[in-house]
PDB file of C-alpha atoms in Angstrom:
ATOM      1  CA  GLN A   1      -4.250   8.819  16.260  1.00  0.00           C
ATOM      2  CA  VAL A   2      -4.639   8.521  12.530  1.00  0.00           C
ATOM      3  CA  GLN A   3      -7.316   6.743  10.550  1.00  0.00           C
ATOM      4  CA  LEU A   4      -6.557   5.284   7.130  1.00  0.00           C
ATOM      5  CA  VAL A   5      -9.356   4.738   4.627  1.00  0.00           C
ATOM      6  CA  GLU A   6      -8.741   2.894   1.353  1.00  0.00           C
ATOM      7  CA  SER A   7     -10.818   3.189  -1.799  1.00  0.00           C
ATOM      8  CA  GLY A   8     -10.587   2.443  -5.496  1.00  0.00           C
ATOM      9  CA  GLY A   9     -10.784  -1.317  -5.488  1.00  0.00           C
ATOM     10  CA  GLY A  10     -12.966  -3.179  -7.940  1.00  0.00           C
ATOM     11  CA  SER A  11     -13.103  -5.810 -10.632  1.00  0.00           C
ATOM     12  CA  VAL A  12     -10.926  -5.652 -13.707  1.00  0.00           C
ATOM     13  CA  GLN A  13      -9.834  -7.989 -16.461  1.00  0.00           C
ATOM     14  CA  ALA A  14      -6.271  -9.213 -16.679  1.00  0.00           C
ATOM     15  CA  GLY A  15      -4.106  -6.571 -18.293  1.00  0.00           C
ATOM     16  CA  GLY A  16      -6.251  -3.781 -16.928  1.00  0.00           C
ATOM     17  CA  SER A  17      -5.458  -1.003 -14.471  1.00  0.00           C
ATOM     18  CA  LEU A  18      -6.738   0.328 -11.176  1.00  0.00           C
ATOM     19  CA  ARG A  19      -5.700   3.138  -8.882  1.00  0.00           C
ATOM     20  CA  LEU A  20      -6.113   2.655  -5.166  1.00  0.00           C
ATOM     21  CA  SER A  21      -6.285   5.578  -2.769  1.00  0.00           C
ATOM     22  CA  CYS A  22      -5.679   5.785   0.956  1.00  0.00           C
ATOM     23  CA  ALA A  23      -6.843   8.896   2.767  1.00  0.00           C
ATOM     24  CA  ALA A  24      -5.341   9.712   6.146  1.00  0.00           C
ATOM     25  CA  PHE A  25      -7.496  11.384   8.787  1.00  0.00           C
ATOM     26  CA  GLY A  26      -6.344  12.694  12.123  1.00  0.00           C
ATOM     27  CA  TYR A  27      -2.947  13.511  13.570  1.00  0.00           C
ATOM     28  CA  ALA A  28      -0.308  11.844  11.413  1.00  0.00           C
ATOM     29  CA  TYR A  29       2.762  13.097  13.293  1.00  0.00           C
ATOM     30  CA  GLY A  30       5.435  10.471  13.528  1.00  0.00           C
ATOM     31  CA  ILE A  31       4.492   8.533  10.402  1.00  0.00           C
ATOM     32  CA  TYR A  32       7.599   8.445   8.245  1.00  0.00           C
ATOM     33  CA  CYS A  33       6.707   5.619   5.928  1.00  0.00           C
ATOM     34  CA  MET A  34       3.538   4.506   4.175  1.00  0.00           C
ATOM     35  CA  GLY A  35       2.991   1.171   2.547  1.00  0.00           C
ATOM     36  CA  TRP A  36       0.598  -1.049   0.665  1.00  0.00           C
ATOM     37  CA  PHE A  37       0.045  -4.682   1.539  1.00  0.00           C
ATOM     38  CA  ARG A  38      -2.307  -7.301   0.148  1.00  0.00           C
ATOM     39  CA  GLN A  39      -3.825 -10.517   1.354  1.00  0.00           C
ATOM     40  CA  ALA A  40      -5.498 -13.172  -0.746  1.00  0.00           C
ATOM     41  CA  PRO A  41      -7.798 -15.794   0.818  1.00  0.00           C
ATOM     42  CA  GLY A  42      -5.821 -18.473   2.580  1.00  0.00           C
ATOM     43  CA  LYS A  43      -2.531 -16.608   2.213  1.00  0.00           C
ATOM     44  CA  GLU A  44      -0.426 -14.449   4.469  1.00  0.00           C
ATOM     45  CA  ARG A  45      -0.426 -10.706   4.177  1.00  0.00           C
ATOM     46  CA  GLU A  46       2.105  -9.704   1.538  1.00  0.00           C
ATOM     47  CA  TRP A  47       4.021  -6.473   1.229  1.00  0.00           C
ATOM     48  CA  VAL A  48       3.518  -4.643  -2.068  1.00  0.00           C
ATOM     49  CA  ALA A  49       5.256  -1.266  -1.884  1.00  0.00           C
ATOM     50  CA  SER A  50       6.354   1.519   0.449  1.00  0.00           C
ATOM     51  CA  ILE A  51       7.183   5.185   0.219  1.00  0.00           C
ATOM     52  CA  VAL A  52       9.081   7.518   2.501  1.00  0.00           C
ATOM     53  CA  THR A  53       6.688  10.264   3.499  1.00  0.00           C
ATOM     54  CA  GLY A  54       7.925  13.632   2.304  1.00  0.00           C
ATOM     55  CA  GLY A  55      11.110  12.193   0.857  1.00  0.00           C
ATOM     56  CA  GLY A  56       9.681  10.225  -1.996  1.00  0.00           C
ATOM     57  CA  SER A  57      11.971   7.171  -1.948  1.00  0.00           C
ATOM     58  CA  THR A  58      10.002   4.129  -3.009  1.00  0.00           C
ATOM     59  CA  TYR A  59      10.373   0.390  -2.580  1.00  0.00           C
ATOM     60  CA  TYR A  60       8.601  -2.442  -4.366  1.00  0.00           C
ATOM     61  CA  ALA A  61       8.138  -6.141  -4.092  1.00  0.00           C
ATOM     62  CA  ASP A  62       9.657  -7.962  -7.041  1.00  0.00           C
ATOM     63  CA  SER A  63       6.246  -9.308  -8.017  1.00  0.00           C
ATOM     64  CA  VAL A  64       4.914  -5.817  -8.772  1.00  0.00           C
ATOM     65  CA  LYS A  65       8.031  -3.914  -9.798  1.00  0.00           C
ATOM     66  CA  GLY A  66       7.523  -2.210 -13.128  1.00  0.00           C
ATOM     67  CA  ARG A  67       3.744  -2.609 -12.971  1.00  0.00           C
ATOM     68  CA  PHE A  68       2.722  -0.788  -9.795  1.00  0.00           C
ATOM     69  CA  THR A  69       3.585   2.754  -8.717  1.00  0.00           C
ATOM     70  CA  ILE A  70       3.228   4.090  -5.197  1.00  0.00           C
ATOM     71  CA  SER A  71       2.878   7.831  -4.740  1.00  0.00           C
ATOM     72  CA  GLN A  72       1.539  10.380  -2.307  1.00  0.00           C
ATOM     73  CA  ASP A  73      -0.115  13.770  -2.313  1.00  0.00           C
ATOM     74  CA  ASN A  74       0.903  15.425   0.930  1.00  0.00           C
ATOM     75  CA  ALA A  75      -1.495  18.331   0.436  1.00  0.00           C
ATOM     76  CA  LYS A  76      -4.390  15.878   0.334  1.00  0.00           C
ATOM     77  CA  ASN A  77      -2.946  13.468   2.914  1.00  0.00           C
ATOM     78  CA  THR A  78      -3.535  10.717   0.401  1.00  0.00           C
ATOM     79  CA  LEU A  79      -1.491   7.717  -0.634  1.00  0.00           C
ATOM     80  CA  TYR A  80      -1.954   6.068  -4.034  1.00  0.00           C
ATOM     81  CA  LEU A  81      -1.158   2.800  -5.696  1.00  0.00           C
ATOM     82  CA  GLN A  82      -1.387   2.828  -9.475  1.00  0.00           C
ATOM     83  CA  MET A  83      -1.659  -0.735 -10.698  1.00  0.00           C
ATOM     84  CA  THR A  84      -1.204  -1.628 -14.354  1.00  0.00           C
ATOM     85  CA  SER A  85      -0.902  -4.872 -16.300  1.00  0.00           C
ATOM     86  CA  LEU A  86      -2.895  -6.581 -13.596  1.00  0.00           C
ATOM     87  CA  LYS A  87      -2.713 -10.345 -13.322  1.00  0.00           C
ATOM     88  CA  PRO A  88      -5.134 -12.800 -11.698  1.00  0.00           C
ATOM     89  CA  GLU A  89      -2.534 -13.372  -8.965  1.00  0.00           C
ATOM     90  CA  ASP A  90      -2.812  -9.690  -8.012  1.00  0.00           C
ATOM     91  CA  ALA A  91      -6.344 -10.284  -6.774  1.00  0.00           C
ATOM     92  CA  ALA A  92      -6.507  -9.663  -3.033  1.00  0.00           C
ATOM     93  CA  MET A  93      -7.666  -7.329  -0.308  1.00  0.00           C
ATOM     94  CA  TYR A  94      -5.324  -4.352  -0.400  1.00  0.00           C
ATOM     95  CA  TYR A  95      -4.409  -2.486   2.766  1.00  0.00           C
ATOM     96  CA  CYS A  96      -2.552   0.734   3.326  1.00  0.00           C
ATOM     97  CA  ALA A  97      -0.429   1.126   6.422  1.00  0.00           C
ATOM     98  CA  GLY A  98       1.621   3.725   8.243  1.00  0.00           C
ATOM     99  CA  SER A  99       4.925   3.229   9.992  1.00  0.00           C
ATOM    100  CA  SER A 100       7.087   5.309  12.299  1.00  0.00           C
ATOM    101  CA  ALA A 101      10.215   3.722  10.857  1.00  0.00           C
ATOM    102  CA  PHE A 102      12.355   6.593   9.663  1.00  0.00           C
ATOM    103  CA  GLY A 103      13.014   6.285   5.945  1.00  0.00           C
ATOM    104  CA  CYS A 104      10.965   3.070   5.943  1.00  0.00           C
ATOM    105  CA  GLY A 105      13.841   1.325   7.705  1.00  0.00           C
ATOM    106  CA  SER A 106      16.004  -1.391   6.221  1.00  0.00           C
ATOM    107  CA  ARG A 107      13.120  -3.832   5.854  1.00  0.00           C
ATOM    108  CA  PRO A 108      10.006  -1.996   4.667  1.00  0.00           C
ATOM    109  CA  TYR A 109       8.309  -5.331   3.941  1.00  0.00           C
ATOM    110  CA  ARG A 110       7.881  -6.227   7.610  1.00  0.00           C
ATOM    111  CA  THR A 111       4.222  -5.936   8.651  1.00  0.00           C
ATOM    112  CA  VAL A 112       5.227  -5.491  12.293  1.00  0.00           C
ATOM    113  CA  ALA A 113       6.894  -2.195  11.387  1.00  0.00           C
ATOM    114  CA  TYR A 114       3.513  -0.666  10.564  1.00  0.00           C
ATOM    115  CA  LYS A 115       1.413   0.697  13.387  1.00  0.00           C
ATOM    116  CA  TYR A 116      -1.605   2.042  11.528  1.00  0.00           C
ATOM    117  CA  TRP A 117      -3.752   0.029   9.141  1.00  0.00           C
ATOM    118  CA  GLY A 118      -6.782   0.678   6.999  1.00  0.00           C
ATOM    119  CA  GLN A 119      -9.731  -1.671   6.567  1.00  0.00           C
ATOM    120  CA  GLY A 120      -8.807  -2.669   3.043  1.00  0.00           C
ATOM    121  CA  THR A 121     -10.237  -2.454  -0.448  1.00  0.00           C
ATOM    122  CA  GLN A 122     -10.919  -5.506  -2.592  1.00  0.00           C
ATOM    123  CA  VAL A 123      -9.284  -6.026  -5.981  1.00  0.00           C
ATOM    124  CA  THR A 124     -10.557  -8.760  -8.276  1.00  0.00           C
ATOM    125  CA  VAL A 125      -8.778  -9.666 -11.515  1.00  0.00           C
ATOM    126  CA  SER A 126     -10.436 -11.988 -13.992  1.00  0.00           C
ATOM    127  CA  SER A 127      -8.519 -13.923 -16.616  1.00  0.00           C
TER     128      SER A 127
END
């Protein structure tokens, strides 16, 4: 089993930046894809970005493309999400997740593809 723990959330003004981290603890064998999702109050969980573990290929939702960067540090077993040019609509609880889908599969945005989930870290963006 693997435990995912997010950190780095906080409050920022529109146009600002934040970097989220997701540390993985435990036996992570079989996780081939890591992703970030977010959920705002009253809305469904939304896919943000994914990365192929070890391979580096990345995928982004159109709403964050060019502003957010997903990356990983395999030596530290840590996933990152660098967020820049933040907008009020980016405010949400952000979750990291792990999937056994090789290469993140053809649809990395599907929440059902992710078996492991963290507890989330809150991001607030004021206008």
